[in-house]
Short mmCIF file of N, CA and C in Angstrom, two decimals:
data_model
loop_
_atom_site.label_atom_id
_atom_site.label_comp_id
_atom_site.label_asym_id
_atom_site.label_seq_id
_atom_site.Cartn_x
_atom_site.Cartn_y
_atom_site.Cartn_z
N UNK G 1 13.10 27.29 113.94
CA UNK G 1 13.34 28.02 115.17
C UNK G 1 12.94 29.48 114.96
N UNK G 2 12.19 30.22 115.84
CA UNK G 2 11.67 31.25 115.32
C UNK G 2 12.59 32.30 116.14
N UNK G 3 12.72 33.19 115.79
CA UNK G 3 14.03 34.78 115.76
C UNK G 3 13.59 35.33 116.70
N UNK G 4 13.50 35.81 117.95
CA UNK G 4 13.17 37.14 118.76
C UNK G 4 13.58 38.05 118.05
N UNK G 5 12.64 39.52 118.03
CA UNK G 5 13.37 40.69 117.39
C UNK G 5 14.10 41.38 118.08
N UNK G 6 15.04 42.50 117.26
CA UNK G 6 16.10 42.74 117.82
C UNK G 6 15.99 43.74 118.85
N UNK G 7 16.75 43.54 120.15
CA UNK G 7 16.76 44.60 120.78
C UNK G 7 17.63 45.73 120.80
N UNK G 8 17.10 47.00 121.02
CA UNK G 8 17.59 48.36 121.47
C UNK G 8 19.41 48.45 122.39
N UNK G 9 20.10 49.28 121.73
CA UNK G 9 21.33 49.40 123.07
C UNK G 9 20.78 49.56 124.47
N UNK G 10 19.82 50.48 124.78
CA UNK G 10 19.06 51.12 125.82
C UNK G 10 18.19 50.04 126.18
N UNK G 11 17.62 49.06 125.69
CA UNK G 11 16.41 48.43 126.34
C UNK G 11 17.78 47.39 126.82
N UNK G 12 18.76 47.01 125.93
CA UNK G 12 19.76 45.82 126.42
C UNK G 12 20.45 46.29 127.55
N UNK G 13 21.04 47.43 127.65
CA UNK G 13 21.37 47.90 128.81
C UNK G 13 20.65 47.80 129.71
N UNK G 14 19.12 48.15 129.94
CA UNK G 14 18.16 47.97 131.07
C UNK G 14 18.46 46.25 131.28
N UNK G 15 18.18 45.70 130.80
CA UNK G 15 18.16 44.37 130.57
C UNK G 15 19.23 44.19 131.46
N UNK G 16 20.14 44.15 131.30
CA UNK G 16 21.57 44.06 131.87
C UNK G 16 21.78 44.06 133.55
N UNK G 17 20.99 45.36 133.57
CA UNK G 17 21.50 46.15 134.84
C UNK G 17 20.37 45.22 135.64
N UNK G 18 19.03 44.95 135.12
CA UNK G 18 17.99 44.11 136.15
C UNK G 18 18.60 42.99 135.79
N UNK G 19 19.29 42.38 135.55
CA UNK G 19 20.26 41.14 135.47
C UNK G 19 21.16 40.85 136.69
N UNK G 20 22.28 42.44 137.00
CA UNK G 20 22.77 42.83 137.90
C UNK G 20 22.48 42.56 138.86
N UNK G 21 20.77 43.44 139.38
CA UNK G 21 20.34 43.49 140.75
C UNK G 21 20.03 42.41 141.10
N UNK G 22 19.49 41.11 140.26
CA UNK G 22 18.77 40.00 140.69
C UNK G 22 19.51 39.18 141.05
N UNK G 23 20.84 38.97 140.24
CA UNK G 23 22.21 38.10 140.42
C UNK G 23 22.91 38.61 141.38
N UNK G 24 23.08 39.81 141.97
CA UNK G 24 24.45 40.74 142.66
C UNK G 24 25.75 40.27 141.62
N UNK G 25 26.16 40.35 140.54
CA UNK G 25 27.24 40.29 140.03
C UNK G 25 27.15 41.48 138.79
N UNK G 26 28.33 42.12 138.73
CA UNK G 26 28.56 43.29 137.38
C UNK G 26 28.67 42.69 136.47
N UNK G 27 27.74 43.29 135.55
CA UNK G 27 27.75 42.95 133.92
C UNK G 27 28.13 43.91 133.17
N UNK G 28 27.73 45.16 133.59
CA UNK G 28 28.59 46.46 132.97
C UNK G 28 29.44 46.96 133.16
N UNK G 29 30.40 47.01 131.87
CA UNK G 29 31.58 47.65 132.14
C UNK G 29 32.03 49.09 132.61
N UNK G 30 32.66 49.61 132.40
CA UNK G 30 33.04 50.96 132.81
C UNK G 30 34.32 51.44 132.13
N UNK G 31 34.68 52.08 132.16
CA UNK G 31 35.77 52.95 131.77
C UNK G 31 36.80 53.04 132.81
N UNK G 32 36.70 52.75 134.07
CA UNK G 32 36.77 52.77 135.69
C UNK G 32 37.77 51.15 136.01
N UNK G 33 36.49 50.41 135.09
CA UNK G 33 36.64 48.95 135.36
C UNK G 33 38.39 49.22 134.89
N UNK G 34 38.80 49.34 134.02
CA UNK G 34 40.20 48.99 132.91
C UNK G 34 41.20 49.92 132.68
N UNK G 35 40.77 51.07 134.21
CA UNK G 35 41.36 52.13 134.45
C UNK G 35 41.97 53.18 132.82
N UNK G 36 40.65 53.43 132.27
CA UNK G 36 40.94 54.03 131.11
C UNK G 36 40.83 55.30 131.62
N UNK G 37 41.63 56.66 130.88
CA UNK G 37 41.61 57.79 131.39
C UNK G 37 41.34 58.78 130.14
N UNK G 38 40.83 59.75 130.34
CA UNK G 38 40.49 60.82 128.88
C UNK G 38 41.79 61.48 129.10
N UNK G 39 42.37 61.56 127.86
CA UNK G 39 43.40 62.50 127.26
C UNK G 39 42.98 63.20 126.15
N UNK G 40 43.93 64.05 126.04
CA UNK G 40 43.69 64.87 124.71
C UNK G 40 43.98 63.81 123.46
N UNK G 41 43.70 64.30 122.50
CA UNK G 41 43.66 63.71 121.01
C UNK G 41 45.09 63.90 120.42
N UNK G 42 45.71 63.24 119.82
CA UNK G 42 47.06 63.29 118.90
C UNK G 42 46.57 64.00 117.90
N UNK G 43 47.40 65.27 117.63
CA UNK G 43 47.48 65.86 116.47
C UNK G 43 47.34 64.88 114.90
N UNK G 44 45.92 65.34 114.08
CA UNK G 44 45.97 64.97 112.88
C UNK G 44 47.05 65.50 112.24
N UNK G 45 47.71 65.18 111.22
CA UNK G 45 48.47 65.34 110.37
C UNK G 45 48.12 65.60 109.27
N UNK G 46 46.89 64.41 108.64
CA UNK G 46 46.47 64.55 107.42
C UNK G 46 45.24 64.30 107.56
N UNK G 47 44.51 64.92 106.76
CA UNK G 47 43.05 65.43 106.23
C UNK G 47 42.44 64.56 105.28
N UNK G 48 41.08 64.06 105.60
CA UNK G 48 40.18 64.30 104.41
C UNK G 48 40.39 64.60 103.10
N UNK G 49 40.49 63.80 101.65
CA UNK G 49 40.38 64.66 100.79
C UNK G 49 42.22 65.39 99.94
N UNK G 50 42.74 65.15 101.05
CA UNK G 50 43.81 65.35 100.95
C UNK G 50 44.37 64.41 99.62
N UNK G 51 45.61 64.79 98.53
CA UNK G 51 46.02 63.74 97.85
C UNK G 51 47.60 63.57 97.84
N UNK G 52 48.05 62.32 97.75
CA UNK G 52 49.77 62.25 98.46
C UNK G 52 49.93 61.42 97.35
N UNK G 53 51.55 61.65 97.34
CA UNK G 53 52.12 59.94 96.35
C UNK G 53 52.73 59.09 97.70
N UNK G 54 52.54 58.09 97.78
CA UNK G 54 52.40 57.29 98.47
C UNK G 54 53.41 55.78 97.93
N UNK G 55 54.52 55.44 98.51
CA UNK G 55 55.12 53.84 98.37
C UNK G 55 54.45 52.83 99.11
N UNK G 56 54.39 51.53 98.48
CA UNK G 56 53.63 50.42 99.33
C UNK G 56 54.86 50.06 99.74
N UNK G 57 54.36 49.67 100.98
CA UNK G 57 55.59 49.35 102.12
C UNK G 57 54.69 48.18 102.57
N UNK G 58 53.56 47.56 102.40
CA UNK G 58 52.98 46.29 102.92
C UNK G 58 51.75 45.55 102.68
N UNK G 59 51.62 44.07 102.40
CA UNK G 59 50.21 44.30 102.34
C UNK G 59 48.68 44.42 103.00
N UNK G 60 47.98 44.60 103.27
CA UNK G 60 46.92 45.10 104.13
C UNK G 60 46.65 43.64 104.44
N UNK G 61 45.57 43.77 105.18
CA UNK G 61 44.92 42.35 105.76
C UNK G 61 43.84 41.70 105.23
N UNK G 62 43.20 42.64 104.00
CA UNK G 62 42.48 42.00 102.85
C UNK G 62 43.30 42.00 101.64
N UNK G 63 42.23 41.05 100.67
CA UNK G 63 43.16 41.12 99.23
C UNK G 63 42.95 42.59 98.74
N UNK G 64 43.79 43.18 97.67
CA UNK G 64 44.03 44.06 97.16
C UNK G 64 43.90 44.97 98.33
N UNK G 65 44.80 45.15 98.90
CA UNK G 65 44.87 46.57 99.86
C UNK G 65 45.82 46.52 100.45
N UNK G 66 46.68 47.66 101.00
CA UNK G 66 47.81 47.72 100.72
C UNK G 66 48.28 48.93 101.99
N UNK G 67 49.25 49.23 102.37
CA UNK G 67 49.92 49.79 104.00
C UNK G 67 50.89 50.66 103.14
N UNK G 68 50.32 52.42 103.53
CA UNK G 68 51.70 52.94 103.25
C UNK G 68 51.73 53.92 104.51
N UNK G 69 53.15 54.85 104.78
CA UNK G 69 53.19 55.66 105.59
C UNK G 69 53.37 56.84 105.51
N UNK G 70 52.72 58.15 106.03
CA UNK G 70 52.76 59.56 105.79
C UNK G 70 53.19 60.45 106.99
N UNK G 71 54.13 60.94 107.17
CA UNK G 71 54.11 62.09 108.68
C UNK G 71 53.96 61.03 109.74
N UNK G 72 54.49 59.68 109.70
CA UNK G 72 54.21 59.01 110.80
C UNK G 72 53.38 58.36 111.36
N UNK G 73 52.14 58.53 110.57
CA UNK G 73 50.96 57.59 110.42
C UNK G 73 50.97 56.07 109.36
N UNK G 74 50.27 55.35 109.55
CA UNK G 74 50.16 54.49 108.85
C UNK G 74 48.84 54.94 107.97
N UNK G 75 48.96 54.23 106.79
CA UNK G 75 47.67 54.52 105.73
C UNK G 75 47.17 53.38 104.86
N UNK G 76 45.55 52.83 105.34
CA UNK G 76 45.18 51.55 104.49
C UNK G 76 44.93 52.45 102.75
N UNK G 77 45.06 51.17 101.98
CA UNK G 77 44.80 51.89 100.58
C UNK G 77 43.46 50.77 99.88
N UNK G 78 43.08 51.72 99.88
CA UNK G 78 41.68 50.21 99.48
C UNK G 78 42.04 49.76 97.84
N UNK G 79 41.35 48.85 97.47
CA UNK G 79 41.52 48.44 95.77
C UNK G 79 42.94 48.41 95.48
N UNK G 80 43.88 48.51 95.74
CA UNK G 80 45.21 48.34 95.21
C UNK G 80 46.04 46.93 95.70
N UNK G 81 46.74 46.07 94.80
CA UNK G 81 47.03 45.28 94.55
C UNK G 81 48.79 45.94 95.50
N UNK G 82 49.27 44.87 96.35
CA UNK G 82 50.01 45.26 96.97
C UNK G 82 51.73 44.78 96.11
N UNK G 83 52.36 46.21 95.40
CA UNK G 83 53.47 45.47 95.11
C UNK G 83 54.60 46.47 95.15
N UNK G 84 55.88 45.86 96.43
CA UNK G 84 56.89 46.59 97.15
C UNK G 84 57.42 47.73 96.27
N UNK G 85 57.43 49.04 97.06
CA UNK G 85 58.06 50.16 96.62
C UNK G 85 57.02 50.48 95.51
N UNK G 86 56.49 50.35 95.21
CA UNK G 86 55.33 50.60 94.10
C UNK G 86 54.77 52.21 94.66
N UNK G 87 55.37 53.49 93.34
CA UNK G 87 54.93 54.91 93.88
C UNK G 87 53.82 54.78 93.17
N UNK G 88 52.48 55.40 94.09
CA UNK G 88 51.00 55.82 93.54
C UNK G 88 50.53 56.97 94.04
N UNK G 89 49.48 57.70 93.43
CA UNK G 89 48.94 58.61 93.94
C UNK G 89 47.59 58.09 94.26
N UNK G 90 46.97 58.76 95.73
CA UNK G 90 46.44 58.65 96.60
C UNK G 90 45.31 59.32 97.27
N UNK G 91 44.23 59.39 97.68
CA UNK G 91 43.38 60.82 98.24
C UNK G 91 42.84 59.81 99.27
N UNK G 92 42.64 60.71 100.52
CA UNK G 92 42.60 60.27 101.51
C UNK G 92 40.84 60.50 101.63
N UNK G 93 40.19 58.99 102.00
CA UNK G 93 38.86 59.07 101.77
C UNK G 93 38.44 59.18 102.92
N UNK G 94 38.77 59.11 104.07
CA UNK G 94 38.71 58.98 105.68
C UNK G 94 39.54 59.10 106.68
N UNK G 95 39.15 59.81 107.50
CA UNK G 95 40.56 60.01 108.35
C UNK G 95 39.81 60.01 109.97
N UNK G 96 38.83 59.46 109.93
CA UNK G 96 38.45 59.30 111.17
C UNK G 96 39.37 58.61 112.80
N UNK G 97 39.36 58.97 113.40
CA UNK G 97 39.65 58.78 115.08
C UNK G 97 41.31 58.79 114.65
N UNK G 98 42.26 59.29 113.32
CA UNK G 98 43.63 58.93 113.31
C UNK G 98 43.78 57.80 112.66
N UNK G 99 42.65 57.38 112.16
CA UNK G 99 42.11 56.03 111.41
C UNK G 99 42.48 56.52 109.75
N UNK G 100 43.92 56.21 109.17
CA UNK G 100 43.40 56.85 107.17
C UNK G 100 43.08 55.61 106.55
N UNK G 101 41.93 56.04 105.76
CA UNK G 101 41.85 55.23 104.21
C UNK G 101 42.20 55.98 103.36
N UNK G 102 42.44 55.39 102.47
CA UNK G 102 42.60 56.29 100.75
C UNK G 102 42.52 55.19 99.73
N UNK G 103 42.29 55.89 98.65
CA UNK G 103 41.83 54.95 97.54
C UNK G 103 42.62 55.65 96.41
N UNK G 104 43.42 54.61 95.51
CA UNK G 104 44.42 55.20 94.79
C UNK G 104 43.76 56.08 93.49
N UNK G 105 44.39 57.40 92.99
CA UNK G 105 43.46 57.80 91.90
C UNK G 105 44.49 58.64 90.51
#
């Protein structure tokens, strides 16, 4: 079976929308559609780079990785073997969208 190559977000979107006009039915979503609204951002707490001691309080949803909590956030711990109350130290490798990783060190 031979592969079509891959298409573009932008050419799939076009795609989409002449999909739309030819059918009369919505294929694109919206922000509108699911009545989502822009708010401000929740205060970060913790940083990038940052390093904490940290208790495992759970285990993550892969093997070796592990759930602890800081200032009210939750925090994945990559490579660590999950075992209760277990104190480690920690540096926070990502902290994107309120999103932490850290990797124990």
């Amino acid at each position: 079976k031979k592969l079509r190559k891959k298409m573009n977000w932008k050419k799939f979107y076009k795609e989409l929308k002449n999909l739309e006009n030819k059918y009369k039915i919505k294929l694109i979503a919206t922000k509108e559609d699911f009545n989502i609204k822009e708010t401000k951002r929740i205060e970060k707490p913790i940083n990038k780079g940052e390093v904490l001691n940290a208790k495992l309080l759970a285990a993550g949803w892969y093997k070796d990785q592990s759930i602890t909590s800081y200032k009210n956030r939750a925090i994945t711990i990559i490579n660590q073997k999950f075992i209760l109350n277990k104190i480690i130290k920690i540096k926070i490798i990502d902290d994107s969208n309120n999103i932490y990783l850290a990797k124990k060190i």
